[in-house]
CSV table of C-alpha atoms and ligand atoms in Angstrom, one decimal:
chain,number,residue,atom,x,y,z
A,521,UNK,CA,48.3,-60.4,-33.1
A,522,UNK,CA,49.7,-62.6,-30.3
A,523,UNK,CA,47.0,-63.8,-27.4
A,524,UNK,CA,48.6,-62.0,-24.8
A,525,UNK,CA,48.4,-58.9,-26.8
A,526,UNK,CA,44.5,-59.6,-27.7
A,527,UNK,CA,43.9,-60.0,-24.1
A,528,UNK,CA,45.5,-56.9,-23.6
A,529,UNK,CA,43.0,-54.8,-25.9
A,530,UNK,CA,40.0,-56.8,-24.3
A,531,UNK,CA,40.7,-56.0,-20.7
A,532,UNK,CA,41.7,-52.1,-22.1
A,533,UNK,CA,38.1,-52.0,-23.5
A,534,UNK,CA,36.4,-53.6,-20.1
A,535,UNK,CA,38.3,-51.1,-18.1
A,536,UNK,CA,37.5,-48.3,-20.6
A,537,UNK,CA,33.4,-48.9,-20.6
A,538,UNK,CA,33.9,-49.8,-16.5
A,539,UNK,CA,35.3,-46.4,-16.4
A,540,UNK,CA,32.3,-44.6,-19.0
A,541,UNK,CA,29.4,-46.4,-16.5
A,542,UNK,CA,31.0,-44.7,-13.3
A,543,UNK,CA,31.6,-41.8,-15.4
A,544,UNK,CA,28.2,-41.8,-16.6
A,545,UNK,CA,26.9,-42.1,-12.9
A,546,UNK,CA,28.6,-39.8,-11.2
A,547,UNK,CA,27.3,-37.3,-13.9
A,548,UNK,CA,23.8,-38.4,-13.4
A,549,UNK,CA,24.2,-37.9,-9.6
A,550,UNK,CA,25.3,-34.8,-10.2
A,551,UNK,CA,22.6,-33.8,-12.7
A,552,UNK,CA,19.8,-35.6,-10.3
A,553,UNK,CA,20.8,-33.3,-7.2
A,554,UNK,CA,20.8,-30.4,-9.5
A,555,UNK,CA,17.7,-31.1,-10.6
A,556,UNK,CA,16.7,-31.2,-6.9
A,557,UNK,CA,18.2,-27.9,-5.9
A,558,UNK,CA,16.6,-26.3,-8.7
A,559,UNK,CA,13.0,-28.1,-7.6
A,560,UNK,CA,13.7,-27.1,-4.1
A,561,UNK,CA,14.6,-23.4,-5.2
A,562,UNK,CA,11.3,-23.5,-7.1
A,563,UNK,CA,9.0,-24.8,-4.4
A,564,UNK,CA,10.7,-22.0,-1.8
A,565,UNK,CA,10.1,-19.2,-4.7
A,566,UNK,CA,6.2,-21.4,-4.6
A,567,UNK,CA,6.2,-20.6,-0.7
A,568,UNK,CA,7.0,-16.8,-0.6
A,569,UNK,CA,5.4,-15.8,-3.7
A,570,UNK,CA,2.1,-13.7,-3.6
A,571,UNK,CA,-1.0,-15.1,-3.4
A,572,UNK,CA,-4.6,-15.3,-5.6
A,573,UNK,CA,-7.2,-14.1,-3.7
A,574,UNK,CA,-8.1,-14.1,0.0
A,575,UNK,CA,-5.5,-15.7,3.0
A,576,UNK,CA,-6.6,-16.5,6.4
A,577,UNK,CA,-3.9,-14.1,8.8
A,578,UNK,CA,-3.9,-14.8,12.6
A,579,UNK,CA,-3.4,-11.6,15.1
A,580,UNK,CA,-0.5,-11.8,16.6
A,581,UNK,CA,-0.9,-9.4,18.8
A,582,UNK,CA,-1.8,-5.5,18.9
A,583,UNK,CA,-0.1,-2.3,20.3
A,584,UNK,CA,-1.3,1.3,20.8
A,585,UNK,CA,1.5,3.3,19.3
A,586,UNK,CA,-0.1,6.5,20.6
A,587,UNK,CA,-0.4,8.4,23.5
A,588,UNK,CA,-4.1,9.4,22.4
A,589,UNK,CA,-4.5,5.6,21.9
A,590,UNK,CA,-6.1,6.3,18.3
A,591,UNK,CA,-3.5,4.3,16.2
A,592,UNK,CA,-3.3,0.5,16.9
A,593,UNK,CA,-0.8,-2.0,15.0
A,594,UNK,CA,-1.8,-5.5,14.4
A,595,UNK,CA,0.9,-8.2,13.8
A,596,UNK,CA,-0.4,-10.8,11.5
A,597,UNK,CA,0.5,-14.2,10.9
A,598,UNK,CA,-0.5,-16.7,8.2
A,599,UNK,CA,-2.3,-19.3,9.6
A,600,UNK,CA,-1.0,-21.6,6.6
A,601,UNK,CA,2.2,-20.7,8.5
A,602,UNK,CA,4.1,-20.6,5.2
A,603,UNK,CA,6.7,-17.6,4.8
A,604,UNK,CA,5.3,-14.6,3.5
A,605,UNK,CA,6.4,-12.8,0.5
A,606,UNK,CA,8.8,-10.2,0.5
A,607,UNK,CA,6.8,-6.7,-0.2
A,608,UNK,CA,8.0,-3.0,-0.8
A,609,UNK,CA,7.6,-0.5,1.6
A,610,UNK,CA,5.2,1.6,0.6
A,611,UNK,CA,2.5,-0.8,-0.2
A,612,UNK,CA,-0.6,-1.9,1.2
A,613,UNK,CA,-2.7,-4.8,2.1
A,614,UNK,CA,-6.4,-5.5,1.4
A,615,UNK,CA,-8.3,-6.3,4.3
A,616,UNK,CA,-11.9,-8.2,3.2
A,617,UNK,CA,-14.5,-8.4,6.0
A,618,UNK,CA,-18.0,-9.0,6.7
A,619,UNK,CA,-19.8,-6.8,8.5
A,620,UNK,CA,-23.5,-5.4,9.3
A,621,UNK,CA,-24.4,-2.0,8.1
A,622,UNK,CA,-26.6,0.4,9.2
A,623,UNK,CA,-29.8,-2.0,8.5
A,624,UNK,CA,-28.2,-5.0,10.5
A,625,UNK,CA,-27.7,-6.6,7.0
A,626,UNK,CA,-24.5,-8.5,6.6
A,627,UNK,CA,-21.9,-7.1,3.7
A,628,UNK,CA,-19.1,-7.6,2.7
A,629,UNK,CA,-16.2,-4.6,3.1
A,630,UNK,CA,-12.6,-4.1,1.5
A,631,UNK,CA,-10.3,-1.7,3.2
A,632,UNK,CA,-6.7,-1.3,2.4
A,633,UNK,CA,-4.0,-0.5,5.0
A,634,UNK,CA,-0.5,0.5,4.2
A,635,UNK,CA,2.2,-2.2,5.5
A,636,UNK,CA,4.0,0.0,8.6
A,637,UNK,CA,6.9,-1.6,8.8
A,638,UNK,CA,9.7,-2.8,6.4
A,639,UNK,CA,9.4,-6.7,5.5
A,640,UNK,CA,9.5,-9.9,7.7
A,641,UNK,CA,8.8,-13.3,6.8
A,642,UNK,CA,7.1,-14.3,9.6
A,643,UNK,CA,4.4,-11.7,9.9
A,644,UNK,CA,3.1,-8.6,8.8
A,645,UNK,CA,2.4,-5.1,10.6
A,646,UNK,CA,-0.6,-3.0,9.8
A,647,UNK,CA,-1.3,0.5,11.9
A,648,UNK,CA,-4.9,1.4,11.7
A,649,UNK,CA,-6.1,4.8,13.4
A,650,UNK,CA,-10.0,4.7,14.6
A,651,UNK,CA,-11.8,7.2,12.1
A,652,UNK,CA,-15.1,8.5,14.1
A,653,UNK,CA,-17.7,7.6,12.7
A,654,UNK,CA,-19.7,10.8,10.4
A,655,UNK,CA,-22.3,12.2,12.1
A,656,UNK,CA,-25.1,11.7,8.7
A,657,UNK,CA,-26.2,8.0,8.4
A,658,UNK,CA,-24.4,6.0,6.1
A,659,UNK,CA,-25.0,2.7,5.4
A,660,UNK,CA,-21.2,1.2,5.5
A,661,UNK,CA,-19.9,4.3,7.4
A,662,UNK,CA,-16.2,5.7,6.7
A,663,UNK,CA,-15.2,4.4,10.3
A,664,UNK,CA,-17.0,1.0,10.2
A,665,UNK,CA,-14.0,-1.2,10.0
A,666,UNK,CA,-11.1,1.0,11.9
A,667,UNK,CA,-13.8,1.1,14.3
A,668,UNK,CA,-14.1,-3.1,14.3
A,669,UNK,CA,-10.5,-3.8,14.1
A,670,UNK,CA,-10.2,-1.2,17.4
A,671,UNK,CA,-13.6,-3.0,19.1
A,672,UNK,CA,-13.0,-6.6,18.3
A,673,UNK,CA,-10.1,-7.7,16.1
A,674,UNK,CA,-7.7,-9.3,19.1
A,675,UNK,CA,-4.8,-11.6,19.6
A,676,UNK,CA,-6.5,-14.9,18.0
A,677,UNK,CA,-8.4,-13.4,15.7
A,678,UNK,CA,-8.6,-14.5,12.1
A,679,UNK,CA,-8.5,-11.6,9.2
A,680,UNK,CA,-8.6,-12.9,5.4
A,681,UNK,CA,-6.0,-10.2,3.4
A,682,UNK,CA,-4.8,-10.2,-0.3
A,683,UNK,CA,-1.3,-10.0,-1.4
A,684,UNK,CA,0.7,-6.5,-1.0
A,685,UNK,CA,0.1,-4.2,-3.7
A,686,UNK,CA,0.9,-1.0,-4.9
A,687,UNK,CA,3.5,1.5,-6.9
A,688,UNK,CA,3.9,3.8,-4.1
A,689,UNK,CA,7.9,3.1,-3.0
A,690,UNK,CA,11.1,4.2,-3.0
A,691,UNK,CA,12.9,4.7,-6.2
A,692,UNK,CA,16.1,2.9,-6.6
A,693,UNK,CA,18.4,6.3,-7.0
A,694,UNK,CA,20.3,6.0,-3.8
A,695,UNK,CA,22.1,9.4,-5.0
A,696,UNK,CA,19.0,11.7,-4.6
A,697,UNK,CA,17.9,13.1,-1.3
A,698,UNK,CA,14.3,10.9,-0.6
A,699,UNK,CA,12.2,13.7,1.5
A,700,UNK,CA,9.3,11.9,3.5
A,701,UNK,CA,6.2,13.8,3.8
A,702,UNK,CA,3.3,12.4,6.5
A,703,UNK,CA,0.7,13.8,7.6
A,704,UNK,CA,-1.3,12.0,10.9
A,705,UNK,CA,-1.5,8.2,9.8
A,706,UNK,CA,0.1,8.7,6.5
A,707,UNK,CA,3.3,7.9,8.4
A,708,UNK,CA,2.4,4.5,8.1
A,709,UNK,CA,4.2,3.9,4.7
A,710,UNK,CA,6.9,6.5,5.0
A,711,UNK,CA,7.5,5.1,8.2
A,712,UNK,CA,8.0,2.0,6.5
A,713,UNK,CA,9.7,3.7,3.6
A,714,UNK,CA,12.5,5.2,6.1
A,715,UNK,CA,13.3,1.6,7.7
A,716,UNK,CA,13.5,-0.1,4.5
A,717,UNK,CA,15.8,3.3,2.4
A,718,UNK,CA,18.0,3.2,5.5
A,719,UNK,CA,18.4,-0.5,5.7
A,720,UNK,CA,19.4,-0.9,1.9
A,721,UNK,CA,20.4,2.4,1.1
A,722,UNK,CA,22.2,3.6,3.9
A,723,UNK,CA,24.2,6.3,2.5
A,724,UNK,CA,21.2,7.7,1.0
A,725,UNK,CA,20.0,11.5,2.7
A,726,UNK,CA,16.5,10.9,4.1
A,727,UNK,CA,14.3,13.5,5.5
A,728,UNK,CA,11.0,12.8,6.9
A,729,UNK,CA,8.7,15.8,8.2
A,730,UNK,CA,6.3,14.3,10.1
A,731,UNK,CA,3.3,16.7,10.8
A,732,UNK,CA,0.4,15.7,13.4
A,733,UNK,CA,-1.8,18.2,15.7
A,734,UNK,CA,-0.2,17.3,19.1
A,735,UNK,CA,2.5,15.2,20.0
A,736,UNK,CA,-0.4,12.8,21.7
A,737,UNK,CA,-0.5,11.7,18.1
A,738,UNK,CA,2.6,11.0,17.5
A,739,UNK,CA,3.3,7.4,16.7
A,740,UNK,CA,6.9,4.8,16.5
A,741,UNK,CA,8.7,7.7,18.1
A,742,UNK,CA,10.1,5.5,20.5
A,743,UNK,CA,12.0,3.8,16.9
A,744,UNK,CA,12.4,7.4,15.2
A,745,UNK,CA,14.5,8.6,17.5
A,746,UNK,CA,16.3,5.1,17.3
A,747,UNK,CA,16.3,5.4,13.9
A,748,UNK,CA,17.8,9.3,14.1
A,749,UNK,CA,20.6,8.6,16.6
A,750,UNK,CA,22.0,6.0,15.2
A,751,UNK,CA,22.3,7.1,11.1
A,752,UNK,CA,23.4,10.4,11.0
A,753,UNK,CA,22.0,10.8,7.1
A,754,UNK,CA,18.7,10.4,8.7
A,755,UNK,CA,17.1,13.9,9.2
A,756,UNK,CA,13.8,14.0,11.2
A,757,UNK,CA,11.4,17.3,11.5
A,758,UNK,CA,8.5,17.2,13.3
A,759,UNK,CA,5.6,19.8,12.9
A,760,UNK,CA,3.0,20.2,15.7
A,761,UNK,CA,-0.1,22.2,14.0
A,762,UNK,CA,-1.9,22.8,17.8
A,763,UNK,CA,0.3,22.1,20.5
A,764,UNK,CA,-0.1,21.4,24.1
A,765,UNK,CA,1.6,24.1,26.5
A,766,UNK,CA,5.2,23.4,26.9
A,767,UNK,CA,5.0,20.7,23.7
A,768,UNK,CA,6.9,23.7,21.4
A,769,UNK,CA,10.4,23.9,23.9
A,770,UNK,CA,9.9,19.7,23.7
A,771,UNK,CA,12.6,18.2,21.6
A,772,UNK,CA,9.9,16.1,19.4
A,773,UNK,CA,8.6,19.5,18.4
A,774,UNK,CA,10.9,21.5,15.6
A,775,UNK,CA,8.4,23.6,14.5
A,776,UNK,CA,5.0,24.5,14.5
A,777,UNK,CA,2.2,25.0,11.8
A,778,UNK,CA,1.9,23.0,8.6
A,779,UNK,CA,3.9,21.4,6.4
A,780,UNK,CA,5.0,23.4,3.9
A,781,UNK,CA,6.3,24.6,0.8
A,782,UNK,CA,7.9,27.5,2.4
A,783,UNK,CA,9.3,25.2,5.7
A,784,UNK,CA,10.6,22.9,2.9
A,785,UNK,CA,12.8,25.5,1.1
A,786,UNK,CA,14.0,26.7,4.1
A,787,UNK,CA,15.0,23.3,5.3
A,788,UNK,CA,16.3,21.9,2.1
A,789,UNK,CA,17.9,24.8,0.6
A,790,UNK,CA,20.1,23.1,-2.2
A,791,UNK,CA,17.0,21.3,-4.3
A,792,UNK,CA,16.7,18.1,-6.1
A,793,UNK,CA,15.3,15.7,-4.2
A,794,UNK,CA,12.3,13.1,-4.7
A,795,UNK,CA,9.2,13.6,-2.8
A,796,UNK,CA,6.9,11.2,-1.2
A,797,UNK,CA,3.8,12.5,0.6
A,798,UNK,CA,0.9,10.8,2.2
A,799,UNK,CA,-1.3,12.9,4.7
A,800,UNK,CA,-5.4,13.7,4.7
A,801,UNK,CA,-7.4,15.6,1.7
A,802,UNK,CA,-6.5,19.0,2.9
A,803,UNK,CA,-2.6,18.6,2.6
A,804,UNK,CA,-2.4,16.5,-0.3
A,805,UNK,CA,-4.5,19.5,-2.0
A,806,UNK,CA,-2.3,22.1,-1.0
A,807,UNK,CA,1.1,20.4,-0.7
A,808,UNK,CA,0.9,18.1,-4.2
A,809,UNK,CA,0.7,21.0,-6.6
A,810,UNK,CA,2.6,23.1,-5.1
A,811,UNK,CA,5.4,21.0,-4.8
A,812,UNK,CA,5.5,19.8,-8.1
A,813,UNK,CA,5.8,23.7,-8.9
A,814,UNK,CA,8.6,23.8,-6.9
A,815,UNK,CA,10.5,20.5,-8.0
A,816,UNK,CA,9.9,21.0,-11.9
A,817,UNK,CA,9.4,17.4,-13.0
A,818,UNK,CA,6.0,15.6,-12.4
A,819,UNK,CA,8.0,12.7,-11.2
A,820,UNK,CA,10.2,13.9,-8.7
A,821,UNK,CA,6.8,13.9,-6.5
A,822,UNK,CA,4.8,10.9,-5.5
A,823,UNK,CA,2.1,10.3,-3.3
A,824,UNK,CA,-0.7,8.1,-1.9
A,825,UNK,CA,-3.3,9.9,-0.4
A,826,UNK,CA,-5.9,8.3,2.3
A,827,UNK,CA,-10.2,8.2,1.7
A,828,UNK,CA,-12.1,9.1,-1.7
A,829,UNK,CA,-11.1,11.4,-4.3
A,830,UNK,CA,-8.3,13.0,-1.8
A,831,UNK,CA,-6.5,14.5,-4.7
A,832,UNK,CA,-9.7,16.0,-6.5
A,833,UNK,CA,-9.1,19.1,-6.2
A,834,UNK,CA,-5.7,19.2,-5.9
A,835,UNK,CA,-5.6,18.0,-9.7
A,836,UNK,CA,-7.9,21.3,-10.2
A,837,UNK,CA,-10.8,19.1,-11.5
A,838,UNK,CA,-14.1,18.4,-9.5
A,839,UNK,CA,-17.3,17.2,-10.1
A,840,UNK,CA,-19.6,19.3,-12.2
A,841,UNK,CA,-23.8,19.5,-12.5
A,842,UNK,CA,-23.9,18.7,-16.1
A,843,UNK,CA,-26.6,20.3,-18.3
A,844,UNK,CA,-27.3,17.7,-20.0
A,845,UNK,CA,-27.5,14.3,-18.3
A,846,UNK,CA,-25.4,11.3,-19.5
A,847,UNK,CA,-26.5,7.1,-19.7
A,848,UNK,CA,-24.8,4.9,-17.4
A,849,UNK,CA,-25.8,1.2,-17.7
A,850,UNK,CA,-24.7,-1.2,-16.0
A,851,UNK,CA,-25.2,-4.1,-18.0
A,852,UNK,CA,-24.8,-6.8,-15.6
A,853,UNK,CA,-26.8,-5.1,-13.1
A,854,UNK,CA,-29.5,-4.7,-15.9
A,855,UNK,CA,-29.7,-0.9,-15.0
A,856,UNK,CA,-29.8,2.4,-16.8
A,857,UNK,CA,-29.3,5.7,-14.7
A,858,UNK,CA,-28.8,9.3,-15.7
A,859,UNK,CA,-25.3,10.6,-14.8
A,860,UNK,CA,-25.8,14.0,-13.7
A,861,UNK,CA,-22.1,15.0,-13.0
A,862,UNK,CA,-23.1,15.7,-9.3
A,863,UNK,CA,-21.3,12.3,-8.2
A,864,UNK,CA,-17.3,12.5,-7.9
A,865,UNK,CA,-17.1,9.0,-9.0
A,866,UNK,CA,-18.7,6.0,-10.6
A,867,UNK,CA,-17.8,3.6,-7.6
A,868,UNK,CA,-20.2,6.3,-5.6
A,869,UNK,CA,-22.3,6.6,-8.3
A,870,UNK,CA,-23.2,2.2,-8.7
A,871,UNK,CA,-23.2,2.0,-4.9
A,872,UNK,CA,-26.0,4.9,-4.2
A,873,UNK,CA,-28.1,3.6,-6.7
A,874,UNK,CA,-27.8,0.1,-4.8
A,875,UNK,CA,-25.5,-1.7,-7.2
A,876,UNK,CA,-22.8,-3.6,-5.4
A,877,UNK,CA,-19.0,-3.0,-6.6
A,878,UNK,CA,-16.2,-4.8,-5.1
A,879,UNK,CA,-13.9,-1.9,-3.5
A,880,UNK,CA,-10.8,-1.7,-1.5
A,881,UNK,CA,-8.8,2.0,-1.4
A,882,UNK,CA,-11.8,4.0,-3.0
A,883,UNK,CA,-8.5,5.9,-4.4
A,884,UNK,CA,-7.6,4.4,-7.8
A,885,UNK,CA,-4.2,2.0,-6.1
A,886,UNK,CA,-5.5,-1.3,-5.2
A,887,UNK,CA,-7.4,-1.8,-8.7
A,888,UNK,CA,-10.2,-4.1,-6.4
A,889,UNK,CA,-13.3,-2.0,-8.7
A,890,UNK,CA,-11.4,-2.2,-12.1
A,891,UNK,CA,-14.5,-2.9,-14.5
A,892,UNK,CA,-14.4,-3.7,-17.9
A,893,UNK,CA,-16.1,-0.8,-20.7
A,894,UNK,CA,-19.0,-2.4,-22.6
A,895,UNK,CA,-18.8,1.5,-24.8
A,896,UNK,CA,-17.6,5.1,-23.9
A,897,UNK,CA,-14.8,6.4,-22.1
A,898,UNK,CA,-14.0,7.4,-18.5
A,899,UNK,CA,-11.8,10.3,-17.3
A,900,UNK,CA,-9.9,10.2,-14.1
A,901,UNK,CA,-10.2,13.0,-11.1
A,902,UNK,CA,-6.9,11.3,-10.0
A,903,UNK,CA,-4.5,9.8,-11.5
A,904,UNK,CA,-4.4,6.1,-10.7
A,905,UNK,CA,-1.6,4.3,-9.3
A,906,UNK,CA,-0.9,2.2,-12.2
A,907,UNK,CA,-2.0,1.7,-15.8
A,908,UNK,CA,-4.7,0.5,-16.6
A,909,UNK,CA,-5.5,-1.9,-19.6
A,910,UNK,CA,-7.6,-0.7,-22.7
A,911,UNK,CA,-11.2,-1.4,-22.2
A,912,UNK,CA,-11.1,-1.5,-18.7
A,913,UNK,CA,-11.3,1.6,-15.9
A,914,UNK,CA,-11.2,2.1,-12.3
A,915,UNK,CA,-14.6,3.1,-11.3
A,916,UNK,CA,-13.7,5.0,-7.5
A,917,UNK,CA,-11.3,7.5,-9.2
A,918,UNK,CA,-13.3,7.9,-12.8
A,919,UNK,CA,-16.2,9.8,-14.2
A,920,UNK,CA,-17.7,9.2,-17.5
A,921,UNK,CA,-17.0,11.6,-20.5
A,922,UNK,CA,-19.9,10.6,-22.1
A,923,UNK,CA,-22.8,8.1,-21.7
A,924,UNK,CA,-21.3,4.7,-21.2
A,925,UNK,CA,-21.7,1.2,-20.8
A,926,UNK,CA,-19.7,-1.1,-17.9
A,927,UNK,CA,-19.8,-4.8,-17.4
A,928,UNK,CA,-21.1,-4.6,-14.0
B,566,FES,S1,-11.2,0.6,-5.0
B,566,FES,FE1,-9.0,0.5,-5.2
B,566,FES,S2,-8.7,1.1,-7.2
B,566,FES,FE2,-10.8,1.4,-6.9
């Protein structure tokens, strides 16, 4: 080999390795950026994903959406000022408060609110109708907190929420005909249900019947009607059950009466749709069962009732004086009652005998009074939104079977 030819292979090899480092580092770039992208994905995933626990929200601000100025919505804001998670529409947030009960003692109080409007990142909607307070004296009253958040929960003030929760939303069958069924405030989450179906399924047929007493109670009709002149799939009846003079010739008025099986056949005369009601005790109890007659499969109807036990006798099963009393202990509590079968639940049951349970819906969704089973087994009145792990029950929708023993 000639020096000039050696010289040759050595400056081949320098260029060769020159070329591998930049090589090397323009793949290490690339793989460092990557790695960034992927970091930044996972710290904006970290940023909208639902919380543990309680979050400080800010009020916004709050509208009447009623002529009878009985339904407010509050617009609520993180004060972390971090996005907020997407949700479905359909579900519900858990509002935890303090407040004083009948004896001026402070307590705490979960409530759960369905979302009313289809999701922002910004802030969240919640429509809350004041529930008049019951006329026997109770010591955390059924109207206690819609009553607060009409009273005193203002622009500025600060509410501590959990995440969204709940099973109750649209399937993801485009093809089927969705009928809406609200009665009174249970518009909140069909009304929520319609915005988000006609925004991501917008050839999907949806028909909401929307049944209130008087059109004074009729809320977003301002966005209904929005909604119904500008997607022609979008089918809107609204039943007035005791109607002002002049309100039945009114064009937010297509029928009168209740909400029906009988209006629904004649309105939706081919079949095969999927149902979604949520209205007050009385018309989940007539409308449920019926309906599932009519539609054949148990799944083609979902609901989400509002209060206690709503569906208790619409599932034919109530609360029965036992002859013979059962044990209840609650071990943490370190007490031993007699379950007499004249309670509806166990959440009812703990609380009357003075034993505090954390509780949001009182109507087996939000899972906020799931308690573990120390021995025995619980049956439900209703069925609970979602299953429920072995050992472990929902004590505001179940009743013991026999004498049983709970962690709390
Ligand atoms: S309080 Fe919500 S599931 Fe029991």
């Amino acid at each position: 080999m000639t020096a000039l030819a050696l010289l040759g292979y050595i400056s081949a090899a320098l260029l060769a390795q020159v070329v591998l480092a930049i090589a090397v580092a323009i793949h290490r770039k690339g793989s460092t950026s990557g790695q960034g992208t992927a970091a930044n994905r996972r710290r904006d995933a970290a940023s909208t994903a639902a919380w543990a626990g309680l979050r400080a929200f800010r009020v916004l601000r709050r509208d009447y959406e009623d002529d009878a100025l009985s339904q407010c919505s509050f617009y609520l804001e993180p004060v972390d000022g971090r996005p907020l998670p997407p949700y479905r529409a359909g579900q519900f947030l858990t509002v935890q408060l303090e407040l004083c009960d009948a004896q001026g003692i402070i307590r705490p109080v979960t409530r759960c609110y369905s979302l009313s409007d289809c999701h922002d990142r910004q802030a969240y909607r919640v429509t809350i109708k004041r529930i008049p307070p019951p006329a026997d004296r109770h010591d955390l009253p059924p109207g206690l907190v819609s009553g607060h958040f009409h009273d005193h929960v203002v622009p500025g003030s600060i509410v501590q929420l959990r995440a969204p929760a709940g099973s109750f939303v649209l399937d993801g069958e485009p093809g089927v005909p969705a009928v809406l069924i609200a009665g009174g405030v249970g518009i909140t989450p069909l009304f929520a249900m319609a915005r988000e179906a006609l925004a991501k399924q917008p050839d999907r047929e949806i028909h909401l019947f929307y049944g209130v007493r008087d059109s004074r109670e009729l809320v977003f009709e301002a966005a209904i009607d929005a909604m119904r002149a500008q997607h022609p799939n979008f089918h809107v009846t609204i039943v007035l059950s005791n109607p002002a003079p002049g309100e039945v010739e009114a064009p937010n008025c297509q029928t009168t009466g209740f909400i029906d099986v009988a209006l629904l056949k004649r309105t939706l005369p081919n079949g095969g749709h999927h149902f979604y009601v949520c209205g007050p005790p009385p018309m989940m109890a007539s409308l449920v069962p019926a309906l599932r007659a009519w539609a054949g499969a148990h799944d083609a109807v979902r609901y989400e009732a509002f209060g206690p036990a709503s569906l208790a006798s619409a599932e034919a099963v109530s609360a029965m004086p036992l002859d013979q009393p059962l044990t209840v202990r609650f071990s943490r509590s370190g007490r031993t009652l007699s379950w007499t079968g004249e309670e509806t639940n166990l959440l009812d049951f703990a609380e009357r005998h003075g034993i505090d349970i954390e509780s949001g819906c009182r109507s087996g969704s939000c899972g906020t009074c799931e308690t573990t089973i120390s021995a025995g087994e619980v049956r439900y009145l209703q069925r609970p939104s979602f299953d429920i792990a072995a050992g472990r029950c929902l004590l505001c929708v179940g009743t013991p079977i026999g004498d049983l023993e709970l962690d709390a």
